[in-house]
Short mmCIF file of C-alpha atoms and ligand atoms in Angstrom, two decimals:
data_model
loop_
_atom_site.label_atom_id
_atom_site.label_comp_id
_atom_site.label_asym_id
_atom_site.label_seq_id
_atom_site.Cartn_x
_atom_site.Cartn_y
_atom_site.Cartn_z
CA MET A 193 6.76 35.75 24.47
CA ALA A 194 8.28 32.64 26.04
CA ASP A 195 4.75 31.50 26.83
CA VAL A 196 3.60 32.13 23.29
CA LYS A 197 6.50 30.11 21.94
CA SER A 198 5.81 27.27 24.29
CA ALA A 199 2.09 27.35 23.43
CA TYR A 200 3.04 27.15 19.75
CA GLN A 201 5.38 24.20 20.34
CA GLN A 202 2.76 22.34 22.32
CA LEU A 203 0.12 23.03 19.68
CA ILE A 204 2.39 21.74 16.90
CA ALA A 205 3.30 18.62 18.91
CA GLU A 206 -0.39 17.86 19.45
CA VAL A 207 -1.32 18.51 15.80
CA LYS A 208 1.49 16.18 14.66
CA GLN A 209 0.17 13.44 16.93
CA ILE A 210 -3.34 13.83 15.50
CA ALA A 211 -1.87 13.63 11.99
CA LEU A 212 -0.07 10.41 12.97
CA LEU A 213 -3.40 8.92 13.97
CA GLY A 214 -4.71 10.06 10.58
CA SER A 215 -1.90 8.32 8.74
CA CYS A 216 -2.64 5.10 10.68
CA ALA A 217 -6.20 5.39 9.37
CA GLY A 218 -4.65 5.98 5.94
CA VAL A 219 -2.81 2.64 6.01
CA LEU A 220 -5.98 0.84 7.08
CA GLY A 221 -7.99 2.62 4.36
CA TRP A 222 -5.42 1.71 1.69
CA ASP A 223 -5.45 -1.92 2.82
CA GLU A 224 -9.25 -1.97 2.80
CA ARG A 225 -9.27 -0.96 -0.87
CA THR A 226 -6.44 -3.22 -2.05
CA TYR A 227 -5.76 -6.44 -0.12
CA MET A 228 -8.29 -6.86 2.69
CA PRO A 229 -10.55 -9.89 2.26
CA LYS A 230 -14.25 -9.07 1.98
CA GLY A 231 -14.88 -10.71 5.34
CA GLY A 232 -12.78 -8.08 7.09
CA ALA A 233 -15.15 -5.20 6.35
CA ALA A 234 -17.06 -5.08 9.65
CA HIS A 235 -13.94 -5.28 11.82
CA ARG A 236 -12.14 -2.71 9.68
CA ALA A 237 -15.09 -0.31 10.03
CA GLU A 238 -14.73 -0.58 13.83
CA GLN A 239 -10.99 0.06 13.69
CA LEU A 240 -11.47 3.12 11.52
CA ALA A 241 -14.39 4.47 13.58
CA LEU A 242 -12.22 4.24 16.71
CA LEU A 243 -9.36 6.15 15.09
CA VAL A 244 -11.65 8.79 13.60
CA GLY A 245 -13.33 9.27 16.98
CA MET A 246 -9.97 9.68 18.73
CA MET A 247 -8.83 12.20 16.14
CA HIS A 248 -12.04 14.20 16.37
CA GLU A 249 -11.91 14.32 20.16
CA ARG A 250 -8.32 15.58 20.21
CA ALA A 251 -8.84 18.01 17.32
CA THR A 252 -11.82 19.67 19.03
CA ALA A 253 -10.37 19.73 22.57
CA PRO A 254 -10.75 23.16 24.26
CA GLN A 255 -6.98 23.10 24.89
CA ILE A 256 -6.40 23.60 21.15
CA GLY A 257 -8.57 26.72 21.24
CA GLU A 258 -6.68 28.01 24.29
CA TRP A 259 -3.29 27.52 22.66
CA LEU A 260 -4.52 29.20 19.48
CA ALA A 261 -5.90 32.21 21.39
CA GLU A 262 -2.66 32.61 23.34
CA ILE A 263 -0.53 32.45 20.19
CA GLU A 264 -2.79 34.82 18.27
CA ASP A 265 -2.46 37.38 21.09
CA GLY A 266 1.33 37.35 20.85
CA ASP A 267 3.61 38.63 18.10
CA LEU A 268 4.76 35.30 16.68
CA LEU A 269 2.54 35.76 13.63
CA ALA A 270 3.66 39.19 12.44
CA GLU A 271 4.71 37.94 9.02
CA PRO A 272 1.59 36.43 7.39
CA HIS A 273 3.37 33.81 5.30
CA SER A 274 5.90 32.68 7.89
CA GLU A 275 5.92 29.05 8.93
CA ALA A 276 4.20 29.79 12.26
CA ALA A 277 1.61 32.13 10.76
CA VAL A 278 0.65 29.59 8.10
CA ASN A 279 0.39 26.73 10.58
CA VAL A 280 -1.71 28.78 13.00
CA ARG A 281 -3.97 30.14 10.22
CA GLU A 282 -4.77 26.65 8.93
CA ILE A 283 -5.03 24.97 12.33
CA ARG A 284 -7.47 27.73 13.35
CA ARG A 285 -9.50 27.10 10.19
CA GLY A 286 -9.74 23.36 10.83
CA TYR A 287 -10.54 23.89 14.51
CA GLU A 288 -13.38 26.32 13.73
CA ARG A 289 -14.92 23.96 11.21
CA ALA A 290 -14.64 21.02 13.58
CA ILE A 291 -16.19 22.73 16.62
CA LYS A 292 -18.96 24.44 14.65
CA LEU A 293 -20.45 21.15 13.48
CA PRO A 294 -22.56 19.59 16.25
CA LYS A 295 -21.71 15.97 17.02
CA SER A 296 -25.31 14.96 16.32
CA LEU A 297 -25.07 16.36 12.78
CA VAL A 298 -21.78 14.56 12.09
CA GLU A 299 -23.21 11.26 13.34
CA GLU A 300 -26.43 11.68 11.37
CA ARG A 301 -24.41 12.44 8.25
CA ALA A 302 -22.39 9.24 8.68
CA ARG A 303 -25.58 7.20 9.09
CA VAL A 304 -27.46 8.78 6.19
CA THR A 305 -24.56 8.59 3.73
CA THR A 306 -23.64 4.99 4.58
CA LEU A 307 -27.17 3.92 3.71
CA ALA A 308 -27.41 6.28 0.73
CA GLN A 309 -24.25 4.79 -0.80
CA GLN A 310 -25.69 1.29 -0.59
CA VAL A 311 -28.95 2.45 -2.18
CA TRP A 312 -27.08 4.42 -4.84
CA ARG A 313 -25.05 1.38 -5.91
CA GLU A 314 -28.24 -0.58 -6.56
CA ALA A 315 -30.07 2.39 -8.08
CA ARG A 316 -27.24 2.91 -10.53
CA GLU A 317 -27.23 -0.75 -11.49
CA LYS A 318 -30.98 -0.65 -12.21
CA SER A 319 -30.93 2.93 -13.48
CA ASP A 320 -33.63 3.67 -10.92
CA PHE A 321 -33.39 7.31 -9.87
CA ALA A 322 -36.68 7.16 -7.93
CA ALA A 323 -35.06 4.74 -5.46
CA PHE A 324 -32.20 7.15 -4.79
CA GLN A 325 -34.25 10.37 -4.74
CA PRO A 326 -35.43 10.30 -1.08
CA HIS A 327 -31.84 9.70 0.05
CA LEU A 328 -30.57 12.58 -2.03
CA GLN A 329 -33.26 14.76 -0.47
CA LYS A 330 -32.08 13.82 3.03
CA ILE A 331 -28.46 14.51 2.13
CA LEU A 332 -29.37 17.94 0.75
CA ALA A 333 -31.21 18.84 3.95
CA LEU A 334 -28.16 17.77 6.00
CA LYS A 335 -25.77 19.72 3.79
CA ARG A 336 -27.90 22.84 4.15
CA ARG A 337 -27.79 22.44 7.93
CA GLU A 338 -24.05 21.91 7.71
CA ALA A 339 -23.60 25.10 5.66
CA ALA A 340 -25.72 27.06 8.15
CA ALA A 341 -23.71 25.71 11.10
CA LEU A 342 -20.45 26.69 9.44
CA GLY A 343 -22.04 30.08 8.93
CA THR A 344 -19.84 31.62 6.27
CA GLY A 345 -22.88 33.53 4.99
CA ALA A 346 -24.44 33.48 1.54
CA PRO A 347 -24.47 31.59 -0.71
CA ALA A 348 -24.70 28.40 1.35
CA TYR A 349 -22.81 26.54 -1.40
CA ASP A 350 -19.65 28.51 -0.52
CA ALA A 351 -19.45 26.80 2.86
CA LEU A 352 -19.55 23.38 1.18
CA LEU A 353 -17.04 24.36 -1.49
CA ASP A 354 -14.71 25.67 1.23
CA ASP A 355 -14.46 22.18 2.70
CA TYR A 356 -12.58 20.97 -0.40
CA GLU A 357 -11.11 24.19 -1.75
CA PRO A 358 -10.41 26.62 1.09
CA GLY A 359 -11.25 30.19 0.13
CA GLU A 360 -12.84 29.34 -3.23
CA THR A 361 -16.21 30.97 -3.95
CA THR A 362 -19.24 30.34 -6.14
CA GLU A 363 -18.81 33.82 -7.57
CA ASN A 364 -15.23 33.24 -8.70
CA LEU A 365 -16.01 29.82 -10.19
CA THR A 366 -19.02 31.22 -12.03
CA ARG A 367 -16.80 33.94 -13.52
CA VAL A 368 -14.16 31.49 -14.73
CA PHE A 369 -16.55 28.78 -15.92
CA SER A 370 -18.82 31.14 -17.84
CA GLY A 371 -15.90 32.30 -19.98
CA LEU A 372 -14.62 28.77 -20.45
CA ARG A 373 -17.96 27.19 -21.35
CA GLY A 374 -18.63 29.05 -24.61
CA GLU A 375 -15.11 28.55 -25.92
CA LEU A 376 -15.06 24.85 -25.03
CA VAL A 377 -18.42 24.16 -26.67
CA GLU A 378 -17.16 25.92 -29.77
CA LEU A 379 -13.88 23.96 -29.86
CA VAL A 380 -15.59 20.61 -29.29
CA GLY A 381 -18.05 21.50 -32.07
CA ALA A 382 -15.24 22.41 -34.48
CA ILE A 383 -13.49 19.12 -33.72
CA ALA A 384 -16.69 17.18 -34.46
CA GLU A 385 -17.21 19.08 -37.74
CA SER A 386 -13.60 18.58 -38.85
CA GLY A 387 -14.55 15.10 -39.99
CA LYS A 388 -11.18 13.79 -38.78
CA LYS A 389 -11.31 10.74 -36.58
CA PRO A 390 -8.13 9.29 -35.06
CA ASP A 391 -8.04 5.50 -35.10
CA GLU A 392 -8.88 4.97 -31.45
CA ALA A 393 -9.52 1.27 -32.09
CA LEU A 394 -5.78 0.62 -31.97
CA LEU A 395 -5.91 1.30 -28.22
CA ARG A 396 -8.57 -1.39 -27.87
CA ARG A 397 -6.52 -4.32 -29.09
CA GLU A 398 -5.01 -7.02 -26.87
CA TYR A 399 -2.73 -5.46 -24.20
CA PRO A 400 -1.53 -8.19 -21.77
CA ILE A 401 -1.85 -7.01 -18.18
CA ASP A 402 1.62 -7.99 -16.97
CA ARG A 403 3.18 -5.86 -19.70
CA GLN A 404 0.80 -2.99 -18.97
CA GLU A 405 2.03 -3.08 -15.40
CA ALA A 406 5.69 -3.02 -16.44
CA VAL A 407 5.16 -0.17 -18.91
CA GLY A 408 3.06 1.85 -16.43
CA LYS A 409 5.75 1.53 -13.75
CA LEU A 410 8.47 2.42 -16.22
CA ALA A 411 6.63 5.60 -17.27
CA ALA A 412 5.80 6.61 -13.68
CA ALA A 413 9.43 6.17 -12.64
CA GLN A 414 10.66 8.04 -15.72
CA ILE A 415 8.56 11.15 -14.99
CA GLY A 416 9.84 11.17 -11.41
CA PHE A 417 7.80 8.95 -9.09
CA ASP A 418 10.26 7.32 -6.68
CA PHE A 419 9.47 3.60 -6.22
CA ASP A 420 11.91 3.36 -3.30
CA ARG A 421 9.48 5.63 -1.48
CA GLY A 422 6.26 4.35 -2.98
CA ARG A 423 4.48 1.45 -4.65
CA LEU A 424 1.75 0.58 -7.13
CA ASP A 425 -1.11 -1.86 -6.48
CA ILE A 426 -4.45 -2.85 -7.98
CA THR A 427 -7.86 -1.58 -6.91
CA THR A 428 -11.36 -1.03 -8.34
CA HIS A 429 -11.50 2.78 -8.06
CA PRO A 430 -7.92 4.05 -8.38
CA PHE A 431 -6.52 6.52 -5.84
CA CYS A 432 -3.23 7.70 -4.38
CA SER A 433 -2.60 7.57 -0.66
CA GLY A 434 0.23 9.58 0.85
CA ILE A 435 0.80 7.65 4.05
CA GLY A 436 3.77 9.76 5.13
CA PRO A 437 7.35 10.69 4.20
CA GLY A 438 8.89 7.81 2.28
CA ASP A 439 5.59 6.00 1.75
CA THR A 440 3.28 7.04 -1.08
CA ARG A 441 0.92 4.42 -2.51
CA LEU A 442 -0.51 4.47 -6.01
CA THR A 443 -3.27 2.21 -7.28
CA THR A 444 -4.63 1.44 -10.72
CA ARG A 445 -6.87 -1.03 -12.56
CA TYR A 446 -6.07 -2.92 -15.75
CA ASN A 447 -8.26 -3.52 -18.77
CA PRO A 448 -6.62 -6.04 -21.15
CA ARG A 449 -8.58 -4.55 -24.06
CA PHE A 450 -7.93 -0.84 -23.46
CA PHE A 451 -4.44 0.60 -23.18
CA SER A 452 -5.36 4.10 -21.93
CA GLU A 453 -7.22 3.12 -18.79
CA ALA A 454 -4.31 1.86 -16.71
CA PHE A 455 -1.54 3.78 -18.47
CA PHE A 456 -2.99 7.26 -18.07
CA GLY A 457 -4.63 6.26 -14.80
CA THR A 458 -1.19 5.33 -13.46
CA LEU A 459 0.34 8.60 -14.68
CA HIS A 460 -2.58 10.48 -13.06
CA GLU A 461 -2.05 8.83 -9.68
CA ALA A 462 1.73 9.14 -10.07
CA GLY A 463 1.16 12.90 -10.49
CA HIS A 464 -0.66 12.96 -7.16
CA GLY A 465 2.17 10.83 -5.76
CA ILE A 466 4.96 13.09 -7.05
CA TYR A 467 3.27 15.97 -5.20
CA ASP A 468 3.11 13.96 -1.97
CA GLN A 469 6.73 12.83 -2.34
CA GLY A 470 7.77 16.46 -2.81
CA LEU A 471 6.19 17.73 0.42
CA ASN A 472 8.63 18.94 3.07
CA ALA A 473 9.10 15.95 5.40
CA ALA A 474 10.36 18.18 8.23
CA HIS A 475 6.88 19.74 8.37
CA CYS A 476 5.02 16.43 8.17
CA GLY A 477 1.77 16.50 10.12
CA THR A 478 1.45 20.30 10.04
CA PRO A 479 -0.11 22.56 7.38
CA MET A 480 3.36 23.60 6.14
CA GLY A 481 3.93 19.96 5.19
CA GLU A 482 0.54 19.35 3.57
CA SER A 483 -0.92 19.91 0.11
CA VAL A 484 -2.83 23.14 -0.57
CA SER A 485 -6.23 21.85 -1.63
CA LEU A 486 -7.95 19.21 -3.73
CA GLY A 487 -7.85 21.54 -6.74
CA ILE A 488 -4.09 22.05 -6.49
CA HIS A 489 -3.59 18.31 -5.89
CA GLU A 490 -5.63 17.54 -8.99
CA SER A 491 -3.62 20.13 -10.94
CA GLN A 492 -0.60 17.88 -10.40
CA SER A 493 -2.32 14.64 -11.44
CA ARG A 494 -3.66 16.36 -14.57
CA MET A 495 -0.28 18.01 -15.21
CA TRP A 496 1.58 14.67 -15.29
CA GLU A 497 -1.24 12.77 -16.98
CA ASN A 498 -2.18 15.25 -19.70
CA PHE A 499 0.32 18.07 -20.07
CA VAL A 500 3.20 15.59 -19.88
CA GLY A 501 1.79 12.11 -20.62
CA ARG A 502 -0.33 13.16 -23.59
CA SER A 503 2.24 15.55 -25.07
CA GLN A 504 3.95 15.03 -28.40
CA GLY A 505 7.39 15.14 -26.74
CA PHE A 506 6.49 12.38 -24.31
CA TRP A 507 5.46 10.05 -27.14
CA THR A 508 8.51 10.93 -29.24
CA TYR A 509 10.49 9.53 -26.34
CA PHE A 510 8.24 6.76 -25.02
CA PHE A 511 6.45 5.24 -28.04
CA ILE A 512 9.30 2.84 -28.80
CA ALA A 513 9.09 1.35 -25.29
CA VAL A 514 5.34 0.83 -25.65
CA GLN A 515 5.69 -0.66 -29.12
CA ASP A 516 8.37 -3.05 -27.79
CA ALA A 517 6.09 -4.14 -24.97
CA PHE A 518 3.09 -4.77 -27.25
CA PRO A 519 4.52 -5.93 -30.59
CA ASP A 520 1.27 -7.64 -31.62
CA ALA A 521 -1.03 -4.69 -30.94
CA LEU A 522 1.30 -2.02 -32.28
CA CYS A 523 3.10 -3.70 -35.17
CA GLY A 524 3.32 -1.18 -38.03
CA ILE A 525 1.66 1.64 -36.05
CA LEU A 526 3.30 5.05 -36.41
CA GLU A 527 4.11 7.24 -33.45
CA GLY A 528 1.95 10.03 -34.88
CA ASP A 529 -1.11 7.76 -35.15
CA PHE A 530 -0.62 6.61 -31.59
CA TYR A 531 -0.28 10.22 -30.36
CA ALA A 532 -3.50 11.14 -32.21
CA ALA A 533 -5.31 8.12 -30.74
CA VAL A 534 -4.44 8.94 -27.10
CA ASN A 535 -5.65 12.48 -27.75
CA ALA A 536 -8.94 11.61 -29.48
CA VAL A 537 -11.84 13.94 -28.62
CA ALA A 538 -15.44 12.80 -28.67
CA PRO A 539 -18.40 13.75 -26.46
CA SER A 540 -19.32 10.82 -24.21
CA PHE A 541 -21.66 10.19 -21.29
CA ILE A 542 -19.30 9.16 -18.50
CA ARG A 543 -17.20 11.83 -16.76
CA VAL A 544 -14.31 9.57 -15.77
CA GLU A 545 -13.90 8.46 -19.39
CA ALA A 546 -14.05 11.98 -20.84
CA ASP A 547 -11.18 13.42 -22.87
CA GLU A 548 -9.23 16.58 -22.06
CA ALA A 549 -11.47 18.84 -24.16
CA THR A 550 -14.92 17.70 -23.00
CA TYR A 551 -14.07 16.93 -19.35
CA ASN A 552 -14.75 20.38 -17.93
CA LEU A 553 -18.22 20.49 -19.51
CA HIS A 554 -19.12 17.46 -17.37
CA ILE A 555 -18.00 19.41 -14.31
CA MET A 556 -19.85 22.64 -15.13
CA LEU A 557 -23.09 20.70 -15.48
CA ARG A 558 -22.62 19.23 -11.99
CA PHE A 559 -21.61 22.60 -10.51
CA GLU A 560 -24.79 24.24 -11.78
CA ILE A 561 -27.04 21.44 -10.56
CA GLU A 562 -25.40 21.28 -7.11
CA GLN A 563 -25.79 25.00 -6.58
CA ALA A 564 -29.47 24.94 -7.57
CA LEU A 565 -30.08 21.92 -5.29
CA ILE A 566 -28.47 23.64 -2.30
CA ASP A 567 -30.17 27.02 -2.76
CA GLY A 568 -33.51 25.26 -3.29
CA GLY A 569 -34.12 26.40 -6.86
CA LEU A 570 -34.05 22.77 -8.00
CA LYS A 571 -35.86 19.84 -6.40
CA ALA A 572 -34.14 16.46 -6.15
CA GLY A 573 -36.87 14.89 -8.28
CA ASP A 574 -36.13 17.25 -11.17
CA VAL A 575 -32.44 16.32 -11.40
CA PRO A 576 -32.71 13.75 -14.24
CA GLY A 577 -34.65 16.14 -16.50
CA VAL A 578 -32.34 19.10 -15.91
CA TRP A 579 -29.26 16.88 -16.21
CA ASN A 580 -30.28 15.51 -19.59
CA GLU A 581 -31.34 18.87 -20.98
CA THR A 582 -28.09 20.59 -19.91
CA PHE A 583 -26.02 17.65 -21.16
CA GLU A 584 -27.66 17.97 -24.58
CA ASN A 585 -26.87 21.71 -24.61
CA TYR A 586 -23.21 21.28 -23.69
CA LEU A 587 -22.27 18.02 -25.39
CA GLY A 588 -24.92 17.47 -28.01
CA LEU A 589 -25.96 14.09 -26.63
CA THR A 590 -28.86 12.89 -24.49
CA PRO A 591 -28.00 10.23 -21.89
CA PRO A 592 -29.90 7.02 -22.72
CA SER A 593 -30.45 6.25 -19.02
CA ASP A 594 -29.93 7.79 -15.57
CA ALA A 595 -27.18 5.23 -14.96
CA MET A 596 -25.32 6.89 -17.84
CA GLY A 597 -26.48 10.30 -16.58
CA CYS A 598 -27.16 11.68 -13.12
CA LEU A 599 -26.56 8.38 -11.27
CA GLN A 600 -23.03 7.75 -12.55
CA ASP A 601 -20.98 9.33 -9.73
CA ILE A 602 -20.61 8.23 -6.12
CA HIS A 603 -20.04 11.76 -4.74
CA TRP A 604 -23.57 12.90 -3.84
CA SER A 605 -24.45 9.66 -2.09
CA GLY A 606 -21.42 10.13 0.16
CA GLY A 607 -22.35 13.72 0.97
CA GLY A 608 -19.63 15.10 -1.34
CA ILE A 609 -21.47 18.17 -2.58
CA GLY A 610 -19.07 20.94 -3.64
CA TYR A 611 -16.36 18.43 -4.57
CA PHE A 612 -16.78 18.34 -8.38
CA PRO A 613 -15.48 21.86 -9.09
CA THR A 614 -12.06 20.82 -7.75
CA TYR A 615 -11.61 18.57 -10.81
CA ALA A 616 -12.10 21.50 -13.19
CA LEU A 617 -9.91 23.69 -11.00
CA GLY A 618 -7.23 21.02 -11.35
CA ASN A 619 -7.29 21.34 -15.15
CA LEU A 620 -7.29 25.13 -15.01
CA TYR A 621 -4.46 25.43 -12.48
CA ALA A 622 -2.43 22.81 -14.35
CA ALA A 623 -2.62 24.84 -17.56
CA GLN A 624 -1.71 28.09 -15.86
CA PHE A 625 1.26 26.55 -14.00
CA PHE A 626 2.46 24.70 -17.09
CA GLU A 627 2.49 27.88 -19.16
CA GLN A 628 4.60 29.58 -16.50
CA ALA A 629 6.94 26.58 -16.20
CA ARG A 630 7.58 26.76 -19.93
CA GLU A 631 8.48 30.42 -19.57
CA ASP A 632 10.80 29.72 -16.61
CA VAL A 633 12.55 26.47 -17.65
CA GLY A 634 12.43 26.55 -21.44
CA ASP A 635 11.11 24.19 -24.09
CA LEU A 636 9.50 21.48 -21.98
CA ASN A 637 8.31 19.53 -25.02
CA ALA A 638 11.89 19.25 -26.31
CA GLN A 639 13.02 18.09 -22.85
CA PHE A 640 10.26 15.46 -22.73
CA ALA A 641 11.32 14.21 -26.17
CA GLU A 642 14.69 13.37 -24.61
CA GLY A 643 13.12 11.68 -21.61
CA ASN A 644 14.09 14.58 -19.38
CA PHE A 645 11.29 15.40 -16.95
CA GLU A 646 13.49 16.67 -14.16
CA PRO A 647 13.49 20.40 -14.91
CA LEU A 648 9.66 20.45 -14.70
CA LYS A 649 9.61 18.34 -11.54
CA ASN A 650 12.24 20.51 -9.87
CA TRP A 651 10.32 23.67 -10.77
CA LEU A 652 7.07 22.24 -9.37
CA THR A 653 8.83 21.03 -6.22
CA LYS A 654 10.29 24.45 -5.57
CA LYS A 655 7.17 26.46 -6.42
CA ILE A 656 4.42 24.19 -5.13
CA TYR A 657 5.29 20.91 -3.37
CA SER A 658 7.83 22.18 -0.84
CA GLN A 659 5.68 25.21 0.03
CA GLY A 660 2.97 23.18 1.79
CA GLN A 661 -0.01 25.41 2.59
CA ARG A 662 1.97 28.65 2.71
CA TYR A 663 -0.50 30.13 0.21
CA ARG A 664 -4.15 29.34 -0.41
CA ALA A 665 -4.80 28.12 -3.96
CA SER A 666 -6.10 31.45 -5.29
CA ASP A 667 -3.02 33.26 -3.90
CA LEU A 668 -0.57 30.55 -4.96
CA VAL A 669 -1.53 30.97 -8.60
CA LYS A 670 -0.94 34.73 -8.31
CA VAL A 671 2.42 34.25 -6.56
CA ILE A 672 3.62 31.80 -9.22
CA THR A 673 2.15 33.27 -12.40
CA GLY A 674 1.51 36.89 -11.42
CA LYS A 675 -2.16 36.53 -12.39
CA PRO A 676 -5.39 35.31 -10.83
CA LEU A 677 -6.94 32.06 -12.04
CA SER A 678 -7.99 32.33 -15.67
CA TYR A 679 -9.43 29.92 -18.23
CA GLU A 680 -7.27 31.31 -21.01
CA PRO A 681 -4.12 29.21 -20.47
CA LEU A 682 -6.25 26.04 -20.67
CA MET A 683 -7.91 27.19 -23.91
CA ARG A 684 -4.49 28.09 -25.37
CA HIS A 685 -3.22 24.62 -24.46
CA LEU A 686 -6.25 22.85 -25.96
CA ARG A 687 -6.18 24.88 -29.17
CA ALA A 688 -2.42 24.41 -29.63
CA LYS A 689 -2.91 20.66 -29.30
CA TYR A 690 -6.16 20.05 -31.19
CA GLU A 691 -6.03 22.54 -34.05
CA PRO A 692 -3.14 20.74 -35.77
CA LEU A 693 -4.47 17.28 -34.83
CA TYR A 694 -7.89 17.98 -36.30
CA GLY A 695 -6.88 20.42 -39.02
CA ILE A 696 -9.01 23.28 -37.68
CO1 CO B 1376 -7.10 12.78 -9.21
#
């Protein structure tokens, strides 16, 4: 037993060191996307490659496997959700994935995707799918090899999904999405037929950037992001980087002629940041101090962006501050008109610009195409046709070009196949958690109307943030809400919001 304990302590010490290397890479990555001059790119790539190589070498060292085997033979792990059992379970998972992928495959993937991303950027600019197609084909072949090497069985797509959402399966997603799809299409159709159109143009007036920054920071701080332990900077593709305890970095981008972009973008990233700030610092660098999955992380960004930031209560409280900051744009505008404008629903081509109601349809389309590409039922060359046809079925529009269609996202060119479903999972988990929070802590909307976001944040911290990876996502939702993942809470949320707004 003494040996088992000492093996566990040594394993944890090593894993924490590897995580420290990872957070060094995190600082460099954040800098690369915010302040680094263009000329620094080549040197930065070398710095990052060195760190990633060091991490990989230490994470796949046979010693890790020996410690794991010794601990698993002992009785330290009797209780499956104890701190030690959770850490060992997740370290084992990461170790298996890392040693199963041959070095040659990892290197080839890095080479192929670096080139593919360059080609994709140009192909998107020229809306030239044919230029990107051979690269997509190569990536698909690599991803199939990767799935086979990981060897989780059929379908191959599960192995790719598991990289982003541990334990999630194609079968479960298909079950949830197929129920959601019909109801969403119906709701979006009813909204279109209602004939009501909020005046979205009022969000596209002049919104000076310096005031947008002040208002965005004010809102992020109000909902609970701690600026003494974090900051906000500008970037092209916004992200949140949790460097470590006491240091969480948000980024956003400003559009002087569109209020929603930076404001809701900032709340979205602040939601990710509030999760990171709520992790248990004592467990930093181990699974017990890390977020559950991309889907659960996204549930928090969507929670604070949409369930809080687009709620009626939030605008009852916050509209006056926004009107004060932009007296020219919002002179004479009523709170109710502003609330309707930030909640406008209309089918559109670009996923990242989609509203709360249509967003998941964009994801289901990608999920179906990715699966068919991986199992071989769909050839890369047929993607534009299938994309446009499915888009027309779900959203009633046909993309005018591939740039506005299948070339819009960076994910495939970077090898990120199986990533998209985590966005939809984020919306679904957010709705299910929010419904439970309302049951547990009372009338959230009334609390928001008074600027009080603490009860929700405290509930989330206790139930989710401080728990680290104690539960996998699909178990966490059962532990918190008593039920498996369902699309119904999301549909209830959307109907409760849009039926009165659109008179349906
Ligand atoms: Co996000």
